[in-house]
mmCIF file of C-alpha atoms in Angstrom:
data_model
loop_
_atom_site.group_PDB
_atom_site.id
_atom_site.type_symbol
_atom_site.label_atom_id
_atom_site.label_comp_id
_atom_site.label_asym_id
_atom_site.label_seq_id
_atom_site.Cartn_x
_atom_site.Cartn_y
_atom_site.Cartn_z
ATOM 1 C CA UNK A 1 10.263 -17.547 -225.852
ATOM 2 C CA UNK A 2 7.745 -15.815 -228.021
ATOM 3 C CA UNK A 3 4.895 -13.520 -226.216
ATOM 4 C CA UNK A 4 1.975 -16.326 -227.690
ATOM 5 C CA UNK A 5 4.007 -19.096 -226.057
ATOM 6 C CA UNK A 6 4.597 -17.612 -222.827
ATOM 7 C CA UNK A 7 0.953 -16.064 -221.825
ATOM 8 C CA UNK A 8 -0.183 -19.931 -223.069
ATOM 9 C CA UNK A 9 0.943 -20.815 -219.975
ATOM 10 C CA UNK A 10 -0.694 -18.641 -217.611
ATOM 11 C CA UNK A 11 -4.608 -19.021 -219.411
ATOM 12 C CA UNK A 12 -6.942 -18.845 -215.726
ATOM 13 C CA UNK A 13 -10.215 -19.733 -216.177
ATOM 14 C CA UNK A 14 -13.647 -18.986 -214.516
ATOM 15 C CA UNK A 15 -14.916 -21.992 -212.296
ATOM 16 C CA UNK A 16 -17.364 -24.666 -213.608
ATOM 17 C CA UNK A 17 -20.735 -22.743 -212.948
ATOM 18 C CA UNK A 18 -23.208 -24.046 -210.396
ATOM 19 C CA UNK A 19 -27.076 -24.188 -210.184
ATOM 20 C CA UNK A 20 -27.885 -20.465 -209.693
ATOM 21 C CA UNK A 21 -25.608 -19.826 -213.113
ATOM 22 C CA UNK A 22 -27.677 -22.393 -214.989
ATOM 23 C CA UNK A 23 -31.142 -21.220 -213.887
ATOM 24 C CA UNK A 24 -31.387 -18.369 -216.880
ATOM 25 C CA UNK A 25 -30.602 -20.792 -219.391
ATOM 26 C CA UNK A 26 -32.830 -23.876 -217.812
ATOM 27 C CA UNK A 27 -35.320 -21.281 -217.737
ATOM 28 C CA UNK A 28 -35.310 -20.429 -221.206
ATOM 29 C CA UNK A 29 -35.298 -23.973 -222.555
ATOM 30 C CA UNK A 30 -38.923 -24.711 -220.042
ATOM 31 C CA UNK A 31 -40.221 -21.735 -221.546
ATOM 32 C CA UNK A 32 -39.631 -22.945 -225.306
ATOM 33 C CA UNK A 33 -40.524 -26.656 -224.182
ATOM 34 C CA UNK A 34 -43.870 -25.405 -222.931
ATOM 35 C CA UNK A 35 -44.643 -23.299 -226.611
ATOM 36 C CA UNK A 36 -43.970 -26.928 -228.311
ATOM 37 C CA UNK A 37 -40.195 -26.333 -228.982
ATOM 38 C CA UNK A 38 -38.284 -29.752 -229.299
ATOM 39 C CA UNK A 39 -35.106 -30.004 -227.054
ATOM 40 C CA UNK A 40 -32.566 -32.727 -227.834
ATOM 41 C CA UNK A 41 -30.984 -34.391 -224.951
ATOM 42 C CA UNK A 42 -26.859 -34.707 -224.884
ATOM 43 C CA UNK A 43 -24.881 -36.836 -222.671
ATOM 44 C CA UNK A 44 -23.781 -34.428 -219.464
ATOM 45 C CA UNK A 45 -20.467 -33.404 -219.641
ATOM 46 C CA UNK A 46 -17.924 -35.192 -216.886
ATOM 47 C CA UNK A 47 -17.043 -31.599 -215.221
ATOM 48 C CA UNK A 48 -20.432 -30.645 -214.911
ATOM 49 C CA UNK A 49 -21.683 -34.082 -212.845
ATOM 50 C CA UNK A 50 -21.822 -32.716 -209.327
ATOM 51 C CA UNK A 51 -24.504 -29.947 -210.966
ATOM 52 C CA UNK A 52 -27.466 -32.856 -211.294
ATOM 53 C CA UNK A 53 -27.712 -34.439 -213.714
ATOM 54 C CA UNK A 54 -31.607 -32.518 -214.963
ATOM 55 C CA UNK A 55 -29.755 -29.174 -214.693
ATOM 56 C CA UNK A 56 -26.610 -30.193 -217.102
ATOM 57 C CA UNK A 57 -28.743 -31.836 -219.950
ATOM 58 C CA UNK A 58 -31.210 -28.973 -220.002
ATOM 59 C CA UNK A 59 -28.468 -26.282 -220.413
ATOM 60 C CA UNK A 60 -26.487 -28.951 -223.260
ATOM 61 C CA UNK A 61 -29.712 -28.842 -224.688
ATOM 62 C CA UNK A 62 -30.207 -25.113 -225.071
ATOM 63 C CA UNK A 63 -27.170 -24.950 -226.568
ATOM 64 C CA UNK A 64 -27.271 -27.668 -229.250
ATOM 65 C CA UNK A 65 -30.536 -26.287 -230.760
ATOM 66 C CA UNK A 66 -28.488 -23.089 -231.560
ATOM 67 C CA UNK A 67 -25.875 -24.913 -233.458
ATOM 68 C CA UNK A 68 -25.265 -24.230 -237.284
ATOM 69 C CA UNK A 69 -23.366 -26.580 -240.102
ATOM 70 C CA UNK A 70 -19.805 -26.153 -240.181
ATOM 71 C CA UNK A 71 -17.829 -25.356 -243.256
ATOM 72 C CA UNK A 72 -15.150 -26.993 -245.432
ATOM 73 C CA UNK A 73 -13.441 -26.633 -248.935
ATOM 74 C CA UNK A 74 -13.693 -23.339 -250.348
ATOM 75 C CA UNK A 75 -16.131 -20.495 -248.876
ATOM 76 C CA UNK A 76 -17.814 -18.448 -251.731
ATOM 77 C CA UNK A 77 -17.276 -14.541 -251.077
ATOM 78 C CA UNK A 78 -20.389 -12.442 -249.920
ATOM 79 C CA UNK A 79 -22.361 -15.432 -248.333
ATOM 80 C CA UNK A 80 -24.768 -14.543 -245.492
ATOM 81 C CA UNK A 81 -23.468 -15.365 -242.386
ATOM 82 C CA UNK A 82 -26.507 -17.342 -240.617
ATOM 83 C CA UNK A 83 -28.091 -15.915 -237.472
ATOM 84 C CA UNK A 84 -27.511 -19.115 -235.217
ATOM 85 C CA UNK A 85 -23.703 -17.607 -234.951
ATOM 86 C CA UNK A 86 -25.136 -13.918 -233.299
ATOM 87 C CA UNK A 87 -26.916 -16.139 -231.329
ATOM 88 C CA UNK A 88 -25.038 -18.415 -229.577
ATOM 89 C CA UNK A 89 -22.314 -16.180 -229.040
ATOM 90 C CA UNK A 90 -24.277 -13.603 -227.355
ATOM 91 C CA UNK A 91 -25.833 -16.163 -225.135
ATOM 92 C CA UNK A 92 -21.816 -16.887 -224.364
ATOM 93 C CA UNK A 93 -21.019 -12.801 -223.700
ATOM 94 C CA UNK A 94 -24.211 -12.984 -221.081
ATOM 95 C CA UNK A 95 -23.185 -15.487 -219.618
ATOM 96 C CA UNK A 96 -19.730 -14.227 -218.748
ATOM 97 C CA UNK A 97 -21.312 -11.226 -218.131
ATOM 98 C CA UNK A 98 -23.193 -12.604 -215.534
ATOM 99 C CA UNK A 99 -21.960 -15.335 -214.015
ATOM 100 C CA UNK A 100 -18.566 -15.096 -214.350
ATOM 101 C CA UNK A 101 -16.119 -14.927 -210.940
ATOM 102 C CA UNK A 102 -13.146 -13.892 -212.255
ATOM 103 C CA UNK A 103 -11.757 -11.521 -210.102
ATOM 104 C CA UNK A 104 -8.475 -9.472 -209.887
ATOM 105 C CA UNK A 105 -5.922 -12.567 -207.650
ATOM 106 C CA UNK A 106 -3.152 -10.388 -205.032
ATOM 107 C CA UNK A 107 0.197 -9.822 -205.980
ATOM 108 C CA UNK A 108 1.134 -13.144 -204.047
ATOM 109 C CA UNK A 109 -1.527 -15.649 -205.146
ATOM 110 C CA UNK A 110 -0.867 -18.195 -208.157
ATOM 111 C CA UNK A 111 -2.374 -18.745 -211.549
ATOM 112 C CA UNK A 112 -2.727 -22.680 -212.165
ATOM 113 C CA UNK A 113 -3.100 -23.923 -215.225
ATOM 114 C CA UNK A 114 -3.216 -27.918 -216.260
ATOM 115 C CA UNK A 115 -3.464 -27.955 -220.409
ATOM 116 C CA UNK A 116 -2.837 -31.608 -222.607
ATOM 117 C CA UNK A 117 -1.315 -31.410 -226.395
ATOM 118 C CA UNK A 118 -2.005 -34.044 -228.587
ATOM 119 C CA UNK A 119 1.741 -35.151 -230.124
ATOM 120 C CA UNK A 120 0.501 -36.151 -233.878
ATOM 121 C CA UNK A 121 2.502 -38.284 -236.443
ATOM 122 C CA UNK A 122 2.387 -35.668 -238.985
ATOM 123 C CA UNK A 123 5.778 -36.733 -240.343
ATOM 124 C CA UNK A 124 8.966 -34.709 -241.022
ATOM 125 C CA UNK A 125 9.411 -31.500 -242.121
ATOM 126 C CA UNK A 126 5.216 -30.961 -241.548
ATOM 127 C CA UNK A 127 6.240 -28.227 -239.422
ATOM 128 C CA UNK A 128 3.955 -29.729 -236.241
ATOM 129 C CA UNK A 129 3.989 -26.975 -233.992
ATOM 130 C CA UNK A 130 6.252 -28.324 -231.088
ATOM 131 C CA UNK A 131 5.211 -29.284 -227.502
ATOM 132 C CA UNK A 132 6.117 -26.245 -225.271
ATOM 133 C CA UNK A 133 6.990 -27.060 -221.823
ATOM 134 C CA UNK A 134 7.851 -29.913 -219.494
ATOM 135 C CA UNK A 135 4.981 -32.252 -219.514
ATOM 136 C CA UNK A 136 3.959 -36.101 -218.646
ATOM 137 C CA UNK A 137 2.966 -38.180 -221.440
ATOM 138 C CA UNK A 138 -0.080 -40.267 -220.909
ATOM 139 C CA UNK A 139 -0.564 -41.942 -224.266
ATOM 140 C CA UNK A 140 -1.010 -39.691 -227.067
ATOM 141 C CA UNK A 141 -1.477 -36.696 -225.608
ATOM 142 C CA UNK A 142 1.614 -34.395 -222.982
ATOM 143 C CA UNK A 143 -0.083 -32.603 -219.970
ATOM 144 C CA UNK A 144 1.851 -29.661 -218.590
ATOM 145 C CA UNK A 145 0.931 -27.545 -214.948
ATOM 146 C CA UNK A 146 2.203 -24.242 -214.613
ATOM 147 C CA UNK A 147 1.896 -21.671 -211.767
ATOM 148 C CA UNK A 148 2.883 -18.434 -212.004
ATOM 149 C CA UNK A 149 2.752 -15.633 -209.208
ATOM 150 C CA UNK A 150 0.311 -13.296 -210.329
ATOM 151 C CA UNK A 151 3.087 -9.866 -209.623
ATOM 152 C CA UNK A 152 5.180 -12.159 -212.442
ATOM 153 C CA UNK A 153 7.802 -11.994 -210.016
ATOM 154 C CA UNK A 154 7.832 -16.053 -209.485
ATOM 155 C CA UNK A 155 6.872 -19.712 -211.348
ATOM 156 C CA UNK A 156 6.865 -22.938 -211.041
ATOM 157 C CA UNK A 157 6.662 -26.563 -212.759
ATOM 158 C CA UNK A 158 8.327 -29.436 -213.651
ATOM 159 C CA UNK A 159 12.387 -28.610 -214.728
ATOM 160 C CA UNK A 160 13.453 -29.391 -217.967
ATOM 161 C CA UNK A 161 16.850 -31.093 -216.045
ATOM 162 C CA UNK A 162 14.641 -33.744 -213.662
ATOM 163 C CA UNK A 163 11.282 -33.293 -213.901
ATOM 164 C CA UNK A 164 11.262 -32.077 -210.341
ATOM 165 C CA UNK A 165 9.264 -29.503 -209.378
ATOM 166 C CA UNK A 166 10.872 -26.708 -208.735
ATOM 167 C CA UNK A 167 9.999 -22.821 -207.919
ATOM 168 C CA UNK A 168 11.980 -20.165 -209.766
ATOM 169 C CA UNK A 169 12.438 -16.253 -209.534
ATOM 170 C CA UNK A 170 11.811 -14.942 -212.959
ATOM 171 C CA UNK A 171 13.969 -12.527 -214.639
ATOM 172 C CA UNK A 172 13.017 -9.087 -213.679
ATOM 173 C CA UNK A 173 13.781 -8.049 -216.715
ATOM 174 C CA UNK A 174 12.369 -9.802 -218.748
ATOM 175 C CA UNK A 175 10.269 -8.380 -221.935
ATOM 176 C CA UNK A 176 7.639 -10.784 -221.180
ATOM 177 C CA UNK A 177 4.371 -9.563 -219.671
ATOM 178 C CA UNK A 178 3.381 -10.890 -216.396
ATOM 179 C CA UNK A 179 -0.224 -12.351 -215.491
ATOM 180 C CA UNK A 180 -1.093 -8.765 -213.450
ATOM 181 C CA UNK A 181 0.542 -6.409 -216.643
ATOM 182 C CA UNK A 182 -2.069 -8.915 -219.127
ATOM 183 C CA UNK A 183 -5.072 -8.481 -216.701
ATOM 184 C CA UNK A 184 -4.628 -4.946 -216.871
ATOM 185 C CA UNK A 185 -4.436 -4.403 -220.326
ATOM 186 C CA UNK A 186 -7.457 -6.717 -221.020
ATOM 187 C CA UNK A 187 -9.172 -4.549 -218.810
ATOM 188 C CA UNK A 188 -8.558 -1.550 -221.290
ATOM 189 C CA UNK A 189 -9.596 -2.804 -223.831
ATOM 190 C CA UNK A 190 -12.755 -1.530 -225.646
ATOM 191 C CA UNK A 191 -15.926 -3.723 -225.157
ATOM 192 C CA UNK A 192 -17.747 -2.658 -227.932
ATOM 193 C CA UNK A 193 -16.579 -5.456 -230.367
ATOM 194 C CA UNK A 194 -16.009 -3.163 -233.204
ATOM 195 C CA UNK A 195 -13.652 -0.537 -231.603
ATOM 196 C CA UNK A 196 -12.031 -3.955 -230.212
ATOM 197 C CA UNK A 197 -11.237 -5.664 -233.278
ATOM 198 C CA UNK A 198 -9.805 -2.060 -234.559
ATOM 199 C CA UNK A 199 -7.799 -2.031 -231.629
ATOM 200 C CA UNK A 200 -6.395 -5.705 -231.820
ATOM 201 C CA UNK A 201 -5.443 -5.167 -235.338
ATOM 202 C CA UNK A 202 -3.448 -1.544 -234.513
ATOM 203 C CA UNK A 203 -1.809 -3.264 -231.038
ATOM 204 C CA UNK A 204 -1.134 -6.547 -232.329
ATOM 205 C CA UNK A 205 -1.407 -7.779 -228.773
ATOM 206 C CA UNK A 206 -0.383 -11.660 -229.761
ATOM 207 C CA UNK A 207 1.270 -10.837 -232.592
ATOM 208 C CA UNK A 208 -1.249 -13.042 -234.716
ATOM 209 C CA UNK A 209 -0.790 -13.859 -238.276
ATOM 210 C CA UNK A 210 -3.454 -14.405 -241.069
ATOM 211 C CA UNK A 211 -3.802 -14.465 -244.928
ATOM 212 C CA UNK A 212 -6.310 -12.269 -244.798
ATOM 213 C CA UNK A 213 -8.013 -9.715 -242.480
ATOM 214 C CA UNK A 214 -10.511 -11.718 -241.391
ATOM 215 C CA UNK A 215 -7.782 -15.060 -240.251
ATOM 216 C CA UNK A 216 -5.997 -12.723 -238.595
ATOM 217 C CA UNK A 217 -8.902 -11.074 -236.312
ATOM 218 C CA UNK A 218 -10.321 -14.397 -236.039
ATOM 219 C CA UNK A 219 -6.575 -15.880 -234.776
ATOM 220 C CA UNK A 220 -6.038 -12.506 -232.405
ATOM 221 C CA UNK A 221 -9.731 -13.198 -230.782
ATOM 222 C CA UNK A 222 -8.762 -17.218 -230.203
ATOM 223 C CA UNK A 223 -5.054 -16.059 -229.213
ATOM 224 C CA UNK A 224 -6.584 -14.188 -226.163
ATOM 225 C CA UNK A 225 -9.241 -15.901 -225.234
ATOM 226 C CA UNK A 226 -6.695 -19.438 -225.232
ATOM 227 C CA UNK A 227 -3.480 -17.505 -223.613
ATOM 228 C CA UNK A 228 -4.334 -14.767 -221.624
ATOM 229 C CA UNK A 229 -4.003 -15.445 -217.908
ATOM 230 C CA UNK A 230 -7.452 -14.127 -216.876
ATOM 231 C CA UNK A 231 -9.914 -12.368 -219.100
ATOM 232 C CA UNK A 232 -12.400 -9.577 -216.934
ATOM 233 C CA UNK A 233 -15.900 -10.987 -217.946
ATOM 234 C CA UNK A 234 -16.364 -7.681 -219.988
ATOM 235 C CA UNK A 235 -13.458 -7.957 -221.947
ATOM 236 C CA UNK A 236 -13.997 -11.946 -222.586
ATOM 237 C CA UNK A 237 -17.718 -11.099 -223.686
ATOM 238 C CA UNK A 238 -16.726 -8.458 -226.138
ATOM 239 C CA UNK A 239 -14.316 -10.732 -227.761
ATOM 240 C CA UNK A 240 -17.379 -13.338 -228.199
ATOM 241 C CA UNK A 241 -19.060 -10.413 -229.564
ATOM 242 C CA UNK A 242 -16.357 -9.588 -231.751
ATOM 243 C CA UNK A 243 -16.226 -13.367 -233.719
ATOM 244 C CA UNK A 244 -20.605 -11.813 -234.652
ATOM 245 C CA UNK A 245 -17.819 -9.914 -237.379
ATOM 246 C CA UNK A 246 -15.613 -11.739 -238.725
ATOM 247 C CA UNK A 247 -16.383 -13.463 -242.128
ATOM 248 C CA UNK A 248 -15.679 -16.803 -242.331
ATOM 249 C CA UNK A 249 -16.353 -18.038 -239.239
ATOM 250 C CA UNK A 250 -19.636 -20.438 -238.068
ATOM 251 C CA UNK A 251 -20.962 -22.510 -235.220
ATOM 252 C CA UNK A 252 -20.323 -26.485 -235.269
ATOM 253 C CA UNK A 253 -22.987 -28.244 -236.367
ATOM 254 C CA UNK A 254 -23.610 -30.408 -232.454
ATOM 255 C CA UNK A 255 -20.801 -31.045 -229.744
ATOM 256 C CA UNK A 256 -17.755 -32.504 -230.877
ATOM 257 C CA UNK A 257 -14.728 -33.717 -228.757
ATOM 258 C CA UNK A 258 -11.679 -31.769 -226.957
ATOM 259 C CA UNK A 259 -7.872 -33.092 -226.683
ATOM 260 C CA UNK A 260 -9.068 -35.152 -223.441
ATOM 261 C CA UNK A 261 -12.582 -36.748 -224.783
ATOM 262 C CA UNK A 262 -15.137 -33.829 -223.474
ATOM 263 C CA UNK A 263 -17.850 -32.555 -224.981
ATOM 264 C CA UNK A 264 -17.342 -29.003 -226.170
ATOM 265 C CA UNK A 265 -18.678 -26.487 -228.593
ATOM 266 C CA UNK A 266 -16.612 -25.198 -232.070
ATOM 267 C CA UNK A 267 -16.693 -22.005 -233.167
ATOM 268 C CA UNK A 268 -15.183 -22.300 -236.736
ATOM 269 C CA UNK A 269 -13.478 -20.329 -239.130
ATOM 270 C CA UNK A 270 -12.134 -21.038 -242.762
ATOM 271 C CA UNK A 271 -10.649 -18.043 -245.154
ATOM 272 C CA UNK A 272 -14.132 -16.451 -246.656
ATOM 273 C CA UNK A 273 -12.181 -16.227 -250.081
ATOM 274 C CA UNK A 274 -9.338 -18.382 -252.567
ATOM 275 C CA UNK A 275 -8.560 -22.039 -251.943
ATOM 276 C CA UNK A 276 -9.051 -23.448 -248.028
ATOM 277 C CA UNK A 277 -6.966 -25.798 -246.482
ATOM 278 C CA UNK A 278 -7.409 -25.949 -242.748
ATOM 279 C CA UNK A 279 -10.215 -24.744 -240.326
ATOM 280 C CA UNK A 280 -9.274 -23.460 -237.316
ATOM 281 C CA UNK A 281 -11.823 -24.510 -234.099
ATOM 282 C CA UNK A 282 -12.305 -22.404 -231.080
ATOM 283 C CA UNK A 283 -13.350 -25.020 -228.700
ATOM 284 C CA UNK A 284 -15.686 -23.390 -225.487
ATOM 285 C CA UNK A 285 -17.281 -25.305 -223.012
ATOM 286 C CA UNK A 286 -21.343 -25.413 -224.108
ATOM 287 C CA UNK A 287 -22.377 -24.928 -220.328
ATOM 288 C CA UNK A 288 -19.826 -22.012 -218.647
ATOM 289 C CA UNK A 289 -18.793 -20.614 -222.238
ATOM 290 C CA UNK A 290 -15.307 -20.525 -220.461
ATOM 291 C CA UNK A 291 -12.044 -21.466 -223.158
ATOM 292 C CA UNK A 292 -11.556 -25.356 -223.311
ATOM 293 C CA UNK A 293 -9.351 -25.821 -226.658
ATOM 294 C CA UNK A 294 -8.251 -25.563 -229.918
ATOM 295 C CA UNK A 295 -7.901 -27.757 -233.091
ATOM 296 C CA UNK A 296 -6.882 -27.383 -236.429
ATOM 297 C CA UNK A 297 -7.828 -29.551 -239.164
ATOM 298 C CA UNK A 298 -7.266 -30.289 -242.962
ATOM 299 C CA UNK A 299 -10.077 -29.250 -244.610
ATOM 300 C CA UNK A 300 -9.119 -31.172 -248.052
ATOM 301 C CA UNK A 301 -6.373 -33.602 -249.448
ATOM 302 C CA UNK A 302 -3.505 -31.595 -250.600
ATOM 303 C CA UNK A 303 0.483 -31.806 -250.981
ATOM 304 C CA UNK A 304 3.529 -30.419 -249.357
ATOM 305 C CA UNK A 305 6.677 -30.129 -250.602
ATOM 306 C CA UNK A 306 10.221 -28.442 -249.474
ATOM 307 C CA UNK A 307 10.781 -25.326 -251.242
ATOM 308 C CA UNK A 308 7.061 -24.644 -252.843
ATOM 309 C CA UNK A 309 3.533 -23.701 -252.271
ATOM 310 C CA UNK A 310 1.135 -26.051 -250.913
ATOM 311 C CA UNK A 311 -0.763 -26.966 -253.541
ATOM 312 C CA UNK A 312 -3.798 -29.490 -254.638
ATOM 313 C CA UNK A 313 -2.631 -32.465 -256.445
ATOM 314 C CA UNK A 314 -5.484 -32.426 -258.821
ATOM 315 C CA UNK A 315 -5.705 -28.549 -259.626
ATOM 316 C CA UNK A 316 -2.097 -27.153 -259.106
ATOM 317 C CA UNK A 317 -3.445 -24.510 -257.515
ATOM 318 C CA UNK A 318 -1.655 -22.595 -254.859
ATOM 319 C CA UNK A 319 -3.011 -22.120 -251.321
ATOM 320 C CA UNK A 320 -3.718 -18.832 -250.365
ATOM 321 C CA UNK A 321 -0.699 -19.050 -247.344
ATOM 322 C CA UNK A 322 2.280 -19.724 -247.830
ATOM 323 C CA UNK A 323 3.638 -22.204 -245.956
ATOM 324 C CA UNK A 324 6.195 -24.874 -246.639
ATOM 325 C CA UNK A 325 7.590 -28.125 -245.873
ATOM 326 C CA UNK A 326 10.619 -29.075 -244.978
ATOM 327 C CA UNK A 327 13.627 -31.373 -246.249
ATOM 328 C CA UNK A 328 14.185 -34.705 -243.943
ATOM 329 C CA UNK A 329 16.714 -34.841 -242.101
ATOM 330 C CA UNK A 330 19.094 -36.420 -245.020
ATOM 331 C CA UNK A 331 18.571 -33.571 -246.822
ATOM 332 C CA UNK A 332 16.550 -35.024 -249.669
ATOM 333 C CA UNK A 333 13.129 -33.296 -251.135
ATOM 334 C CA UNK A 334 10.391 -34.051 -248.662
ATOM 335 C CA UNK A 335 6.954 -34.248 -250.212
ATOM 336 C CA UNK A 336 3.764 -35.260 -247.721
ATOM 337 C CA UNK A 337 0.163 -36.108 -248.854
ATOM 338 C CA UNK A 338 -2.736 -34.367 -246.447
ATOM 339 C CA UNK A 339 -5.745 -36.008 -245.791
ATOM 340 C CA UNK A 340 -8.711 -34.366 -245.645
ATOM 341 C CA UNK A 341 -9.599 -34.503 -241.475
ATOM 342 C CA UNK A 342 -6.201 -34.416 -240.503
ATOM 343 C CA UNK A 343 -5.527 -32.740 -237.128
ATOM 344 C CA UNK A 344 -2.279 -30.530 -237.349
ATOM 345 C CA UNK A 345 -3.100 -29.102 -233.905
ATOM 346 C CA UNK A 346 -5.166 -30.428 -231.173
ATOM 347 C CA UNK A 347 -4.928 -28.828 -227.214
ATOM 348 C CA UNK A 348 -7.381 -28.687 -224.522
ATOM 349 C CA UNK A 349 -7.120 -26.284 -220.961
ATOM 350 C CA UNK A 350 -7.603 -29.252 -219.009
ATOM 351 C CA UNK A 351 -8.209 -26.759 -215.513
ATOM 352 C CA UNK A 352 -7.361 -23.494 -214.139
ATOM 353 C CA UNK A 353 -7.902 -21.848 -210.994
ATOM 354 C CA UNK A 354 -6.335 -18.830 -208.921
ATOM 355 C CA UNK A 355 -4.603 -20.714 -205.662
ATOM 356 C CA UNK A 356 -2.634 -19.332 -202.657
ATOM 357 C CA UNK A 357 0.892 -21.367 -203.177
ATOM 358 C CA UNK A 358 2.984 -22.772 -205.820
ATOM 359 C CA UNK A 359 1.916 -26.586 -205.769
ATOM 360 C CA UNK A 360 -1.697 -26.432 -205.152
ATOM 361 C CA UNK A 361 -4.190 -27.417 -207.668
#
């Protein structure tokens, strides 16, 4: 098991905030309501409901009027970034700055995590990343719960013989990182977000891969902010900070939906030069800020076939990555049409929380 798929698993996040955490940004959307400022109302988030309902739709609020158009198709070089992006993701580094409970667990207290993967019909030889875990399939999407002893020296979940649940020692030497060793070195880490990226692109701490400078920082930030087990408030608002400076990437234009149906807000990125085929989308809940998914979708219609380049149908162009499909099983050429919209990946953290045994949610 690689390093990305095995801190997946342990992703702790902070607890859905309650009034006293909304009252700065309730605050800030009377102010601008009594200057004349129009606030559009959203639908209240499911999570949020035991919050009141006034207190949820003014913060939703606040946050769609900061939202910018997403992009698609190919991003010219040299654009100007607009503002709405240094804004909203500073309002997300305050307010895991300070409201944020994450705290350090004990050696002997659990991480739990509950997360849901979409399975999609992408066909074979699409290279669909694979489900990872033991999960229970409720309709199109596989939920998986983990717990893992925060000294890494235990885990539990579901076995891959019976779908029991079972508790395990894990191998003390293993190579793998345990939840304390990752909350540690997050802690370390610079929080001024351009010695961080610097650092994340010399330590390589999820091993991220990119086309270009910019994918790569942009899929090192989402890699840590979607796996690691618990991010120090710090640390998680530097690496908001740190997506201010990467080109490429934007703020959705509105909410749009995570793997399970809630509301939540995209950060976006698409290569800022050559030929684009997917966007990746950092999904954050528009309320706590805290991590709530990731999606990535075709940004264009385009063709895969076994052996070559992705490349448009209509230009012949290649893609500026590349990846491949596969043969079918028969062994015969594959070849597979892309539609623009098409999800290739599509997860949600479903909930997190630091317990006291193995079992409890």
């Amino acid at each position: 098991m690689d390093e990305v798929t095995a801190v997946r698993n342990f992703r702790a996040n902070a607890p859905t905030p309650d009034r006293a955490r909304l009252a700065p940004g309730r605050q800030t959307v009377l102010d601008a309501a009594a200057r004349g400022t129009r606030v559009r109302r959203l639908r209240a988030d499911w999570r949020l409901a035991s919050l009141g309902v006034a207190a949820v739709v003014v913060a939703a609020a606040l946050v769609a009027t900061q939202l910018g158009p997403a992009t698609g198709g190919r991003v010219q070089a040299g654009t100007p970034r607009s503002s709405k992006l240094d804004r909203v993701m500073e309002k997300a580094a305050y307010t895991v700055q300070e409201h944020s409970k994450v705290r350090e667990p004990g050696p002997h207290q659990w991480i739990y995590t509950e997360s849901a993967r979409e399975k999609l019909p992408t066909g074979p030889g699409l290279m669909a990343e694979s489900i990872e875990g033991v999960g229970t399939k409720r309709g199109a999407l596989v939920y998986t719960e983990r717990w893992y002893r925060y000294d890494g020296r235990k885990s539990a979940g579901l076995s891959k013989e019976d779908k029991q649940f079972r508790i395990k020692d894990v191998d003390p030497d293993s190579d793998e990182r345990t939840p304390r060793e990752w909350y540690r070195l997050l802690s370390s880490l610079p929080t001024d977000p351009g010695e961080l990226l610097k650092t994340l692109r010399k330590e390589k701490i999820v091993d991220s891969e990119g086309a270009t400078q910019a994918e790569h920082d942009f899929t090192e930030v989402r890699g840590l902010l979607g796996s690691a087990p618990l991010i120090p408030p710090d640390t998680q608002a530097a690496l908001y900070r740190a997506l201010e400076k990467i080109p490429g990437t934007k703020v959705s234009d509105g909410l749009v939906k995570d793997a399970v149906g809630r509301d939540a807000m995209a950060v976006t990125f698409s290569n800022p030069t050559g030929i684009v085929l997917y966007r990746h989308e950092l999904l954050l809940d528009p309320v706590s800020f805290d991590y709530a998914g990731y999606r990535k979708v075709a940004v264009t219609d385009f063709t895969m076939r076994r052996g070559e380049r992705i490349t448009y149908p209509d230009k012949g162009k290649e893609a500026s990555r590349p990846e491949r499909a596969e043969a079918d099983k028969g062994g015969k050429p594959a070849e597979f049409k892309v539609e623009k919209g098409q999800l290739f990946v599509n997860e949600a953290m479903v909930s997190t929380a630091v317990v006291d045994r193995a079992g409890q949610r």
